């Protein structure tokens, strides 16, 4: 059984790697250090199919050290102990290099077991992960490693890899494959910067291409059939989830309805309707807030409709909510006010509730001013009367500042008139 095309075409040197030029271009610190034979403890972080494993293998195979390979999805404590058991043996005279793929799947105890050997330099670690290492990797282990981010490949990088793959497939089968104009560009764009995915789609497509006049032709129509949803990268537990949720809120906060529906669509295509609903409710209160208070019940109604309808129809009320919020006036005045009030509480500022605001309590014999003395605002003109509401320690404190939008400025003008300011 033949190895997958992505494995058969895996680069053997750093110069052959497509993309990641921020790390691998000549003169970059990363590449220069490796070319001088210096291999520090490293963690490679980035999405699938962008070259993390390839670069790690190239470094490992050229390090001159005794190489051990483990995968976090299958490795257990016994496997790690077996690696550490080679420390100090003849087989490991040049040092031990542990290549650990998917390190995020090791539990905290397993990660801790590596600390001592990394500290004394008896083992050098190269690890890779698709998850944010600052969330999934033990802090003490992180402090002993340098983290390098691998970025999604550009369509141009993927196209270069696809051209190499077409040549290789033609050689293996003895029948050349010619791409129709635009076919490789479409395939490269459809795979979301994931070379492995692009090569997998190409290999599948090539197997179905008929031979005609001694050649096979890769058409855009064939590419479209093998790349349906191929570019969709979304998992409810990975970084892409948090990135899309963050981008949705920031696009709405920035009043960009086009970007808002784009990120909403990505979330819904991933089947994560509940996260979209929760975030839209948050945005209505946090970013639109008092500039358009009706946004809150309107978005709540849209969310309720979406939950009742389910996907795919739920996309309609949720799109209504996203566009409404993106095009609405913005105010974070209430958000800032509650944060400021909570900060004061954390600092210990507060004190007893003023007597006139308390629930009715018994006045002790030592109370010289018996009675609650609460002034009921509805008994006064315009339903307002001056009295102290904040605790004594906070009298005069301002948490809320009126926003510059029409709604809050109207409220400000009204109360300034009533309060005679």
C-alpha positions as a Markdown table, in Angstrom:
| # | Residue | x | y | z |
|---|---|---|---|---|
| 1 | Unk | 0.0 | 0.0 | 0.0 |
| 2 | Unk | 1.5 | 3.3 | -1.1 |
| 3 | Unk | 2.2 | 6.1 | 1.4 |
| 4 | Unk | 0.0 | 9.2 | 1.0 |
| 5 | Unk | 1.2 | 11.7 | -1.5 |
| 6 | Unk | 1.9 | 14.3 | 1.2 |
| 7 | Unk | 4.3 | 11.8 | 2.8 |
| 8 | Unk | 6.0 | 10.8 | -0.5 |
| 9 | Unk | 6.6 | 14.5 | -1.3 |
| 10 | Unk | 7.8 | 15.5 | 2.2 |
| 11 | Unk | 10.8 | 17.9 | 1.8 |
| 12 | Unk | 14.2 | 16.6 | 2.9 |
| 13 | Unk | 15.9 | 20.0 | 3.5 |
| 14 | Unk | 14.8 | 23.3 | 4.9 |
| 15 | Unk | 15.4 | 24.9 | 1.4 |
| 16 | Unk | 12.7 | 22.6 | 0.0 |
| 17 | Unk | 10.0 | 23.6 | 2.5 |
| 18 | Unk | 7.1 | 25.7 | 1.0 |
| 19 | Unk | 6.3 | 28.8 | 3.0 |
| 20 | Unk | 7.3 | 29.8 | 6.6 |
| 21 | Unk | 9.8 | 32.2 | 5.2 |
| 22 | Unk | 9.5 | 34.3 | 8.4 |
| 23 | Unk | 11.5 | 31.4 | 10.0 |
| 24 | Unk | 13.3 | 29.7 | 7.1 |
| 25 | Unk | 14.5 | 32.4 | 4.8 |
| 26 | Unk | 18.3 | 32.7 | 4.5 |
| 27 | Unk | 19.6 | 35.0 | 7.2 |
| 28 | Unk | 16.7 | 34.5 | 9.6 |
| 29 | Unk | 17.8 | 33.7 | 13.2 |
| 30 | Unk | 15.9 | 30.4 | 13.3 |
| 31 | Unk | 17.5 | 29.0 | 10.1 |
| 32 | Unk | 21.0 | 30.4 | 11.0 |
| 33 | Unk | 21.0 | 28.8 | 14.4 |
| 34 | Unk | 20.0 | 25.4 | 12.9 |
| 35 | Unk | 22.6 | 25.6 | 10.1 |
| 36 | Unk | 25.3 | 26.2 | 12.8 |
| 37 | Unk | 24.2 | 23.0 | 14.5 |
| 38 | Unk | 22.5 | 24.6 | 17.5 |
| 39 | Unk | 19.2 | 22.9 | 18.3 |
| 40 | Unk | 17.5 | 24.4 | 21.4 |
| 41 | Unk | 14.3 | 23.1 | 23.0 |
| 42 | Unk | 11.5 | 24.2 | 20.7 |
| 43 | Unk | 7.8 | 24.1 | 20.3 |
| 44 | Unk | 6.2 | 24.6 | 16.9 |
| 45 | Unk | 2.7 | 26.0 | 17.0 |
| 46 | Unk | 0.3 | 26.4 | 14.1 |
| 47 | Unk | -2.6 | 24.9 | 12.1 |
| 48 | Unk | -2.4 | 21.4 | 10.4 |
| 49 | Unk | -0.6 | 21.0 | 7.1 |
| 50 | Unk | 1.8 | 24.0 | 7.3 |
| 51 | Unk | 5.1 | 22.2 | 7.8 |
| 52 | Unk | 5.6 | 21.8 | 11.5 |
| 53 | Unk | 6.2 | 18.1 | 11.4 |
| 54 | Unk | 8.3 | 18.4 | 8.2 |
| 55 | Unk | 10.7 | 21.0 | 9.7 |
| 56 | Unk | 10.9 | 19.1 | 13.0 |
| 57 | Unk | 11.9 | 15.9 | 11.1 |
| 58 | Unk | 14.5 | 17.7 | 9.0 |
| 59 | Unk | 16.1 | 19.2 | 12.1 |
| 60 | Unk | 16.0 | 15.9 | 13.9 |
| 61 | Unk | 17.5 | 13.8 | 11.1 |
| 62 | Unk | 20.4 | 16.3 | 10.7 |
| 63 | Unk | 21.1 | 16.9 | 14.3 |
| 64 | Unk | 23.6 | 14.0 | 14.9 |
| 65 | Unk | 21.7 | 13.1 | 18.1 |
| 66 | Unk | 20.0 | 9.9 | 18.9 |
| 67 | Unk | 16.5 | 10.4 | 17.7 |
| 68 | Unk | 13.3 | 9.3 | 19.5 |
| 69 | Unk | 9.9 | 10.0 | 18.0 |
| 70 | Unk | 6.7 | 10.0 | 20.0 |
| 71 | Unk | 3.1 | 11.2 | 19.3 |
| 72 | Unk | 1.1 | 12.7 | 22.1 |
| 73 | Unk | -2.1 | 10.9 | 20.9 |
| 74 | Unk | -0.6 | 7.5 | 21.6 |
| 75 | Unk | 2.4 | 8.0 | 23.9 |
| 76 | Unk | 2.1 | 7.0 | 27.5 |
| 77 | Unk | 4.3 | 7.5 | 30.6 |
| 78 | Unk | 6.1 | 4.2 | 29.9 |
| 79 | Unk | 7.1 | 5.6 | 26.4 |
| 80 | Unk | 8.6 | 8.7 | 28.0 |
| 81 | Unk | 10.5 | 6.7 | 30.6 |
| 82 | Unk | 11.9 | 4.5 | 27.8 |
| 83 | Unk | 13.3 | 7.6 | 26.1 |
| 84 | Unk | 14.8 | 8.9 | 29.4 |
| 85 | Unk | 16.3 | 5.4 | 30.0 |
| 86 | Unk | 18.7 | 6.0 | 27.1 |
| 87 | Unk | 20.3 | 9.0 | 28.9 |
| 88 | Unk | 24.0 | 8.3 | 29.5 |
| 89 | Unk | 24.1 | 5.1 | 27.4 |
| 90 | Unk | 26.5 | 4.5 | 24.5 |
| 91 | Unk | 23.7 | 4.9 | 22.0 |
| 92 | Unk | 23.1 | 8.4 | 23.2 |
| 93 | Unk | 26.7 | 9.7 | 23.3 |
| 94 | Unk | 25.8 | 12.6 | 20.9 |
| 95 | Unk | 22.8 | 13.5 | 23.0 |
| 96 | Unk | 19.1 | 12.6 | 22.7 |
| 97 | Unk | 16.6 | 14.5 | 20.6 |
| 98 | Unk | 13.0 | 13.8 | 21.4 |
| 99 | Unk | 10.6 | 14.7 | 18.6 |
| 100 | Unk | 7.1 | 14.9 | 20.2 |
| 101 | Unk | 4.2 | 15.5 | 17.9 |
| 102 | Unk | 0.9 | 16.7 | 19.2 |
| 103 | Unk | 2.3 | 17.4 | 22.6 |
| 104 | Unk | -1.0 | 19.0 | 23.8 |
| 105 | Unk | -2.4 | 15.5 | 24.3 |
| 106 | Unk | 0.1 | 14.6 | 27.0 |
| 107 | Unk | -1.3 | 15.2 | 30.5 |
| 108 | Unk | 0.3 | 17.5 | 33.1 |
| 109 | Unk | 2.1 | 14.7 | 34.8 |
| 110 | Unk | 3.6 | 13.4 | 31.6 |
| 111 | Unk | 4.8 | 16.8 | 30.6 |
| 112 | Unk | 6.3 | 17.3 | 34.0 |
| 113 | Unk | 8.3 | 14.1 | 33.6 |
| 114 | Unk | 10.4 | 15.9 | 30.9 |
| 115 | Unk | 11.4 | 18.9 | 33.0 |
| 116 | Unk | 14.5 | 17.5 | 34.7 |
| 117 | Unk | 16.1 | 16.2 | 31.5 |
| 118 | Unk | 15.4 | 19.4 | 29.7 |
| 119 | Unk | 16.9 | 21.4 | 32.6 |
| 120 | Unk | 20.2 | 19.5 | 32.6 |
| 121 | Unk | 20.4 | 19.3 | 28.8 |
| 122 | Unk | 20.5 | 15.5 | 28.6 |
| 123 | Unk | 17.4 | 15.6 | 26.3 |
| 124 | Unk | 16.6 | 18.2 | 23.6 |
| 125 | Unk | 12.9 | 18.5 | 22.8 |
| 126 | Unk | 11.3 | 19.5 | 19.6 |
| 127 | Unk | 7.5 | 19.4 | 20.0 |
| 128 | Unk | 4.7 | 20.4 | 17.7 |
| 129 | Unk | 1.1 | 21.4 | 18.5 |
| 130 | Unk | -2.0 | 22.7 | 16.7 |
| 131 | Unk | -3.3 | 24.2 | 19.9 |
| 132 | Unk | -2.2 | 27.4 | 21.6 |
| 133 | Unk | 0.8 | 26.2 | 23.7 |
| 134 | Unk | 0.1 | 28.9 | 26.3 |
| 135 | Unk | -3.2 | 27.2 | 27.1 |
| 136 | Unk | -2.4 | 23.5 | 26.7 |
| 137 | Unk | 1.3 | 23.1 | 27.7 |
| 138 | Unk | 2.5 | 23.2 | 31.3 |
| 139 | Unk | 4.1 | 26.5 | 32.2 |
| 140 | Unk | 7.3 | 25.1 | 33.6 |
| 141 | Unk | 7.8 | 23.2 | 30.3 |
| 142 | Unk | 7.1 | 26.3 | 28.3 |
| 143 | Unk | 9.7 | 28.3 | 30.2 |
| 144 | Unk | 12.4 | 25.8 | 29.0 |
| 145 | Unk | 11.4 | 26.0 | 25.3 |
| 146 | Unk | 11.2 | 28.7 | 22.6 |
| 147 | Unk | 7.9 | 28.8 | 20.8 |
| 148 | Unk | 7.8 | 29.3 | 17.1 |
| 149 | Unk | 4.6 | 30.1 | 15.2 |
| 150 | Unk | 3.9 | 28.4 | 11.9 |
| 151 | Unk | 1.5 | 30.3 | 9.7 |
| 152 | Unk | -1.1 | 29.1 | 7.2 |
| 153 | Unk | 0.5 | 28.8 | 3.7 |
| 154 | Unk | -0.3 | 31.3 | 1.1 |
| 155 | Unk | -2.1 | 30.1 | -2.1 |
| 156 | Unk | 1.2 | 30.7 | -4.0 |
| 157 | Unk | 3.1 | 28.4 | -1.6 |
| 158 | Unk | 0.4 | 25.7 | -2.0 |
| 159 | Unk | 0.5 | 26.1 | -5.8 |
| 160 | Unk | 4.2 | 25.4 | -5.8 |
| 161 | Unk | 3.7 | 22.2 | -3.8 |
| 162 | Unk | 0.9 | 21.2 | -6.1 |
| 163 | Unk | 3.0 | 21.7 | -9.2 |
| 164 | Unk | 5.7 | 19.4 | -7.7 |
| 165 | Unk | 3.0 | 16.9 | -6.9 |
| 166 | Unk | 1.6 | 16.9 | -10.4 |
| 167 | Unk | 5.1 | 16.2 | -11.8 |
| 168 | Unk | 5.6 | 13.3 | -9.2 |
| 169 | Unk | 2.2 | 11.8 | -10.0 |
| 170 | Unk | 2.8 | 11.9 | -13.7 |
| 171 | Unk | 6.2 | 10.2 | -13.2 |
| 172 | Unk | 4.7 | 7.5 | -11.0 |
| 173 | Unk | 1.9 | 6.6 | -13.3 |
| 174 | Unk | 3.7 | 7.2 | -16.6 |
| 175 | Unk | 0.9 | 9.5 | -17.8 |
| 176 | Unk | 1.4 | 13.3 | -17.5 |
| 177 | Unk | -1.2 | 15.4 | -15.7 |
| 178 | Unk | -1.8 | 18.8 | -17.2 |
| 179 | Unk | -3.7 | 21.4 | -15.1 |
| 180 | Unk | -6.4 | 23.4 | -16.8 |
| 181 | Unk | -5.9 | 27.2 | -16.5 |
| 182 | Unk | -7.1 | 28.2 | -13.0 |
| 183 | Unk | -7.4 | 24.7 | -11.6 |
| 184 | Unk | -4.4 | 24.8 | -9.4 |
| 185 | Unk | -5.2 | 28.3 | -8.2 |
| 186 | Unk | -8.7 | 27.1 | -7.3 |
| 187 | Unk | -7.4 | 24.1 | -5.4 |
| 188 | Unk | -4.7 | 26.1 | -3.6 |
| 189 | Unk | -7.3 | 28.7 | -2.5 |
| 190 | Unk | -9.9 | 26.1 | -1.4 |
| 191 | Unk | -7.7 | 24.3 | 1.1 |
| 192 | Unk | -7.2 | 27.1 | 3.6 |
| 193 | Unk | -3.4 | 27.1 | 3.6 |
| 194 | Unk | -3.2 | 23.4 | 4.4 |
| 195 | Unk | -0.7 | 21.7 | 2.1 |
| 196 | Unk | -1.6 | 18.2 | 3.4 |
| 197 | Unk | -5.2 | 18.8 | 2.6 |
| 198 | Unk | -4.4 | 20.2 | -0.9 |
| 199 | Unk | -2.2 | 17.2 | -1.7 |
| 200 | Unk | -4.9 | 14.8 | -0.5 |
| 201 | Unk | -7.5 | 16.4 | -2.7 |
| 202 | Unk | -5.1 | 16.4 | -5.7 |
| 203 | Unk | -4.3 | 12.7 | -5.2 |
| 204 | Unk | -8.0 | 11.8 | -5.1 |
| 205 | Unk | -8.7 | 13.9 | -8.1 |
| 206 | Unk | -5.8 | 12.4 | -10.1 |
| 207 | Unk | -7.1 | 8.9 | -9.5 |
| 208 | Unk | -10.3 | 9.8 | -11.2 |
| 209 | Unk | -8.9 | 11.6 | -14.2 |
| 210 | Unk | -9.4 | 9.7 | -17.5 |
| 211 | Unk | -6.5 | 9.4 | -20.0 |
| 212 | Unk | -7.0 | 11.0 | -23.3 |
| 213 | Unk | -4.3 | 11.3 | -26.1 |
| 214 | Unk | -1.6 | 10.2 | -23.6 |
| 215 | Unk | -2.4 | 12.8 | -21.0 |
| 216 | Unk | -4.8 | 13.5 | -18.1 |
| 217 | Unk | -6.3 | 16.9 | -17.6 |
| 218 | Unk | -7.1 | 18.4 | -14.2 |
| 219 | Unk | -10.1 | 20.7 | -14.7 |
| 220 | Unk | -11.7 | 23.3 | -12.4 |
| 221 | Unk | -14.9 | 21.2 | -12.4 |
| 222 | Unk | -13.0 | 18.2 | -10.9 |
| 223 | Unk | -11.3 | 20.5 | -8.4 |
| 224 | Unk | -14.7 | 21.9 | -7.2 |
| 225 | Unk | -16.0 | 18.3 | -6.6 |
| 226 | Unk | -13.1 | 17.3 | -4.4 |
| 227 | Unk | -12.8 | 20.5 | -2.5 |
| 228 | Unk | -16.3 | 21.0 | -1.2 |
| 229 | Unk | -15.9 | 22.5 | 2.3 |
| 230 | Unk | -12.2 | 21.7 | 2.1 |
| 231 | Unk | -11.2 | 25.1 | 3.3 |
| 232 | Unk | -13.4 | 25.0 | 6.3 |
| 233 | Unk | -11.2 | 24.9 | 9.4 |
| 234 | Unk | -13.3 | 25.1 | 12.6 |
| 235 | Unk | -13.4 | 23.0 | 15.8 |
| 236 | Unk | -15.4 | 24.0 | 18.9 |
| 237 | Unk | -12.3 | 23.4 | 21.1 |
| 238 | Unk | -9.4 | 24.8 | 19.0 |
| 239 | Unk | -7.9 | 28.2 | 18.4 |
| 240 | Unk | -9.9 | 28.8 | 15.3 |
| 241 | Unk | -13.1 | 28.7 | 17.4 |
| 242 | Unk | -11.8 | 31.5 | 19.7 |
| 243 | Unk | -10.4 | 33.4 | 16.7 |
| 244 | Unk | -13.7 | 33.4 | 14.9 |
| 245 | Unk | -15.7 | 34.3 | 17.9 |
| 246 | Unk | -13.3 | 37.2 | 18.7 |
| 247 | Unk | -13.3 | 38.3 | 15.1 |
| 248 | Unk | -17.1 | 38.4 | 15.0 |
| 249 | Unk | -17.3 | 40.6 | 18.1 |
| 250 | Unk | -14.5 | 42.9 | 16.9 |
| 251 | Unk | -16.1 | 43.3 | 13.4 |
| 252 | Unk | -19.4 | 44.2 | 14.9 |
| 253 | Unk | -17.7 | 46.6 | 17.4 |
| 254 | Unk | -16.0 | 48.1 | 14.4 |
| 255 | Unk | -19.3 | 48.5 | 12.6 |
| 256 | Unk | -18.3 | 46.3 | 9.6 |
| 257 | Unk | -21.5 | 44.3 | 8.7 |
| 258 | Unk | -19.7 | 42.5 | 5.8 |
| 259 | Unk | -16.9 | 41.1 | 8.1 |
| 260 | Unk | -19.6 | 40.3 | 10.8 |
| 261 | Unk | -21.6 | 38.1 | 8.5 |
| 262 | Unk | -18.4 | 36.5 | 7.2 |
| 263 | Unk | -17.3 | 35.3 | 10.6 |
| 264 | Unk | -20.9 | 34.4 | 11.6 |
| 265 | Unk | -21.0 | 32.2 | 8.5 |
| 266 | Unk | -17.7 | 30.5 | 9.5 |
| 267 | Unk | -19.0 | 29.7 | 12.9 |
| 268 | Unk | -22.3 | 28.4 | 11.6 |
| 269 | Unk | -20.6 | 26.3 | 8.9 |
| 270 | Unk | -18.7 | 24.7 | 11.8 |
| 271 | Unk | -22.1 | 23.8 | 13.3 |
| 272 | Unk | -21.5 | 26.0 | 16.4 |
| 273 | Unk | -24.7 | 27.9 | 16.6 |
| 274 | Unk | -24.8 | 28.1 | 20.4 |
| 275 | Unk | -21.5 | 30.0 | 20.5 |
| 276 | Unk | -22.8 | 32.5 | 17.9 |
| 277 | Unk | -26.0 | 33.0 | 19.9 |
| 278 | Unk | -24.2 | 33.7 | 23.2 |
| 279 | Unk | -21.7 | 36.1 | 21.6 |
| 280 | Unk | -24.4 | 38.1 | 19.8 |
| 281 | Unk | -26.2 | 38.5 | 23.1 |
| 282 | Unk | -23.0 | 39.7 | 24.8 |
| 283 | Unk | -22.3 | 42.2 | 22.0 |
| 284 | Unk | -25.8 | 43.7 | 22.2 |
| 285 | Unk | -25.1 | 44.6 | 25.9 |
| 286 | Unk | -21.4 | 45.3 | 25.7 |
| 287 | Unk | -20.8 | 47.2 | 22.5 |
| 288 | Unk | -24.2 | 48.6 | 21.5 |
| 289 | Unk | -25.6 | 49.0 | 25.0 |
| 290 | Unk | -27.3 | 52.2 | 25.9 |
| 291 | Unk | -26.8 | 53.8 | 22.4 |
| 292 | Unk | -29.6 | 51.6 | 21.2 |
| 293 | Unk | -31.1 | 49.7 | 24.2 |
| 294 | Unk | -33.8 | 48.1 | 22.0 |
| 295 | Unk | -31.0 | 46.0 | 20.4 |
| 296 | Unk | -30.9 | 43.8 | 23.5 |
| 297 | Unk | -34.5 | 42.5 | 23.2 |
| 298 | Unk | -34.3 | 42.4 | 19.5 |
| 299 | Unk | -31.2 | 40.2 | 19.5 |
| 300 | Unk | -32.8 | 38.1 | 22.2 |
| 301 | Unk | -35.8 | 37.5 | 19.9 |
| 302 | Unk | -33.4 | 36.6 | 17.0 |
| 303 | Unk | -31.6 | 34.1 | 19.2 |
| 304 | Unk | -34.8 | 32.6 | 20.4 |
| 305 | Unk | -36.0 | 32.2 | 16.8 |
| 306 | Unk | -32.7 | 30.6 | 15.8 |
| 307 | Unk | -32.8 | 28.1 | 18.7 |
| 308 | Unk | -36.4 | 27.2 | 17.8 |
| 309 | Unk | -35.7 | 26.9 | 14.0 |
| 310 | Unk | -32.3 | 25.2 | 14.2 |
| 311 | Unk | -29.9 | 25.1 | 11.3 |
| 312 | Unk | -29.9 | 25.9 | 8.4 |
| 313 | Unk | -32.9 | 28.3 | 8.8 |
| 314 | Unk | -31.3 | 29.7 | 12.0 |
| 315 | Unk | -28.8 | 31.5 | 9.9 |
| 316 | Unk | -31.4 | 34.1 | 8.9 |
| 317 | Unk | -32.4 | 35.6 | 12.3 |
| 318 | Unk | -28.7 | 35.4 | 13.4 |
| 319 | Unk | -27.7 | 37.3 | 10.3 |
| 320 | Unk | -30.4 | 39.9 | 11.1 |
| 321 | Unk | -28.9 | 40.2 | 14.6 |
| 322 | Unk | -25.3 | 40.5 | 13.4 |
| 323 | Unk | -26.1 | 43.2 | 10.8 |
| 324 | Unk | -28.3 | 45.1 | 13.2 |
| 325 | Unk | -25.6 | 45.2 | 15.8 |
| 326 | Unk | -22.9 | 46.1 | 13.2 |
| 327 | Unk | -24.9 | 49.0 | 11.9 |
| 328 | Unk | -26.2 | 50.3 | 15.2 |
| 329 | Unk | -24.7 | 53.2 | 17.1 |
| 330 | Unk | -22.1 | 52.0 | 19.7 |
| 331 | Unk | -21.7 | 52.7 | 23.4 |
| 332 | Unk | -19.7 | 50.8 | 26.1 |
| 333 | Unk | -20.7 | 53.2 | 28.9 |
| 334 | Unk | -22.6 | 50.6 | 30.9 |
| 335 | Unk | -19.7 | 48.1 | 30.4 |
| 336 | Unk | -17.2 | 50.6 | 31.7 |
| 337 | Unk | -19.4 | 51.6 | 34.6 |
| 338 | Unk | -19.9 | 48.1 | 36.0 |
| 339 | Unk | -16.2 | 47.3 | 35.6 |
| 340 | Unk | -15.2 | 50.4 | 37.5 |
| 341 | Unk | -17.7 | 49.6 | 40.3 |
| 342 | Unk | -16.5 | 46.0 | 40.6 |
| 343 | Unk | -12.9 | 47.2 | 40.7 |
| 344 | Unk | -13.7 | 49.5 | 43.7 |
| 345 | Unk | -15.2 | 46.5 | 45.5 |
| 346 | Unk | -12.1 | 44.4 | 44.8 |
| 347 | Unk | -10.1 | 47.2 | 46.4 |
| 348 | Unk | -12.3 | 47.1 | 49.5 |
| 349 | Unk | -14.1 | 50.4 | 48.8 |
| 350 | Unk | -17.7 | 50.3 | 50.0 |
| 351 | Unk | -19.1 | 50.3 | 53.4 |
| 352 | Unk | -22.5 | 49.9 | 54.9 |
| 353 | Unk | -25.6 | 50.6 | 52.8 |
| 354 | Unk | -26.9 | 54.1 | 53.8 |
| 355 | Unk | -29.6 | 53.9 | 56.5 |
| 356 | Unk | -32.3 | 55.5 | 54.3 |
| 357 | Unk | -31.8 | 52.7 | 51.7 |
| 358 | Unk | -31.8 | 49.7 | 54.0 |
| 359 | Unk | -34.7 | 47.4 | 54.5 |
| 360 | Unk | -36.6 | 48.4 | 57.6 |
| 361 | Unk | -34.5 | 47.5 | 60.7 |
| 362 | Unk | -35.1 | 47.9 | 64.4 |
| 363 | Unk | -33.5 | 51.1 | 65.8 |
| 364 | Unk | -31.3 | 50.3 | 68.8 |
| 365 | Unk | -31.5 | 52.4 | 72.0 |
| 366 | Unk | -28.2 | 54.0 | 71.1 |
| 367 | Unk | -29.5 | 55.4 | 67.8 |
| 368 | Unk | -29.9 | 59.2 | 68.2 |
| 369 | Unk | -31.7 | 59.6 | 64.9 |
| 370 | Unk | -34.4 | 57.0 | 64.8 |
| 371 | Unk | -36.3 | 56.1 | 61.7 |
| 372 | Unk | -35.2 | 55.3 | 58.1 |
| 373 | Unk | -35.7 | 58.8 | 56.7 |
| 374 | Unk | -36.0 | 57.5 | 53.1 |
| 375 | Unk | -37.4 | 60.0 | 50.6 |
| 376 | Unk | -39.8 | 58.4 | 48.2 |
| 377 | Unk | -39.0 | 60.0 | 44.8 |
| 378 | Unk | -42.5 | 59.5 | 43.3 |
| 379 | Unk | -43.8 | 61.9 | 46.0 |
| 380 | Unk | -41.8 | 64.7 | 44.5 |
| 381 | Unk | -42.0 | 66.7 | 41.2 |
| 382 | Unk | -40.6 | 64.9 | 38.2 |
| 383 | Unk | -40.3 | 61.8 | 40.4 |
| 384 | Unk | -36.9 | 62.8 | 41.8 |
| 385 | Unk | -35.5 | 64.2 | 45.0 |
| 386 | Unk | -31.9 | 64.7 | 46.1 |
| 387 | Unk | -30.6 | 62.2 | 48.7 |
| 388 | Unk | -27.5 | 60.0 | 49.3 |
| 389 | Unk | -27.5 | 56.6 | 47.6 |
| 390 | Unk | -23.8 | 55.6 | 47.6 |
| 391 | Unk | -22.1 | 54.4 | 50.8 |
| 392 | Unk | -20.3 | 57.2 | 52.8 |
| 393 | Unk | -16.9 | 56.1 | 51.5 |
| 394 | Unk | -18.0 | 56.5 | 47.9 |
| 395 | Unk | -20.0 | 59.7 | 48.0 |
| 396 | Unk | -19.2 | 61.7 | 44.8 |
| 397 | Unk | -17.8 | 58.7 | 42.9 |
| 398 | Unk | -18.7 | 58.6 | 39.2 |
| 399 | Unk | -18.8 | 55.2 | 37.4 |
| 400 | Unk | -21.1 | 56.1 | 34.6 |
| 401 | Unk | -20.3 | 58.6 | 31.9 |
| 402 | Unk | -22.9 | 59.4 | 29.3 |
| 403 | Unk | -21.9 | 58.2 | 25.8 |
| 404 | Unk | -21.8 | 60.6 | 22.9 |
| 405 | Unk | -24.7 | 59.0 | 21.1 |
| 406 | Unk | -28.1 | 60.5 | 20.6 |
| 407 | Unk | -29.9 | 58.3 | 23.1 |
| 408 | Unk | -27.6 | 58.8 | 26.0 |
| 409 | Unk | -27.2 | 62.5 | 25.3 |
| 410 | Unk | -31.0 | 62.9 | 25.4 |
| 411 | Unk | -31.0 | 61.2 | 28.8 |
| 412 | Unk | -28.2 | 63.4 | 30.0 |
| 413 | Unk | -30.0 | 66.6 | 28.9 |
| 414 | Unk | -33.2 | 65.4 | 30.6 |
| 415 | Unk | -31.6 | 64.7 | 34.0 |
| 416 | Unk | -29.5 | 67.8 | 33.9 |
| 417 | Unk | -32.7 | 69.8 | 33.6 |
| 418 | Unk | -34.5 | 67.9 | 36.3 |
| 419 | Unk | -31.6 | 68.0 | 38.7 |
| 420 | Unk | -31.0 | 71.7 | 38.0 |
| 421 | Unk | -27.4 | 71.3 | 36.8 |
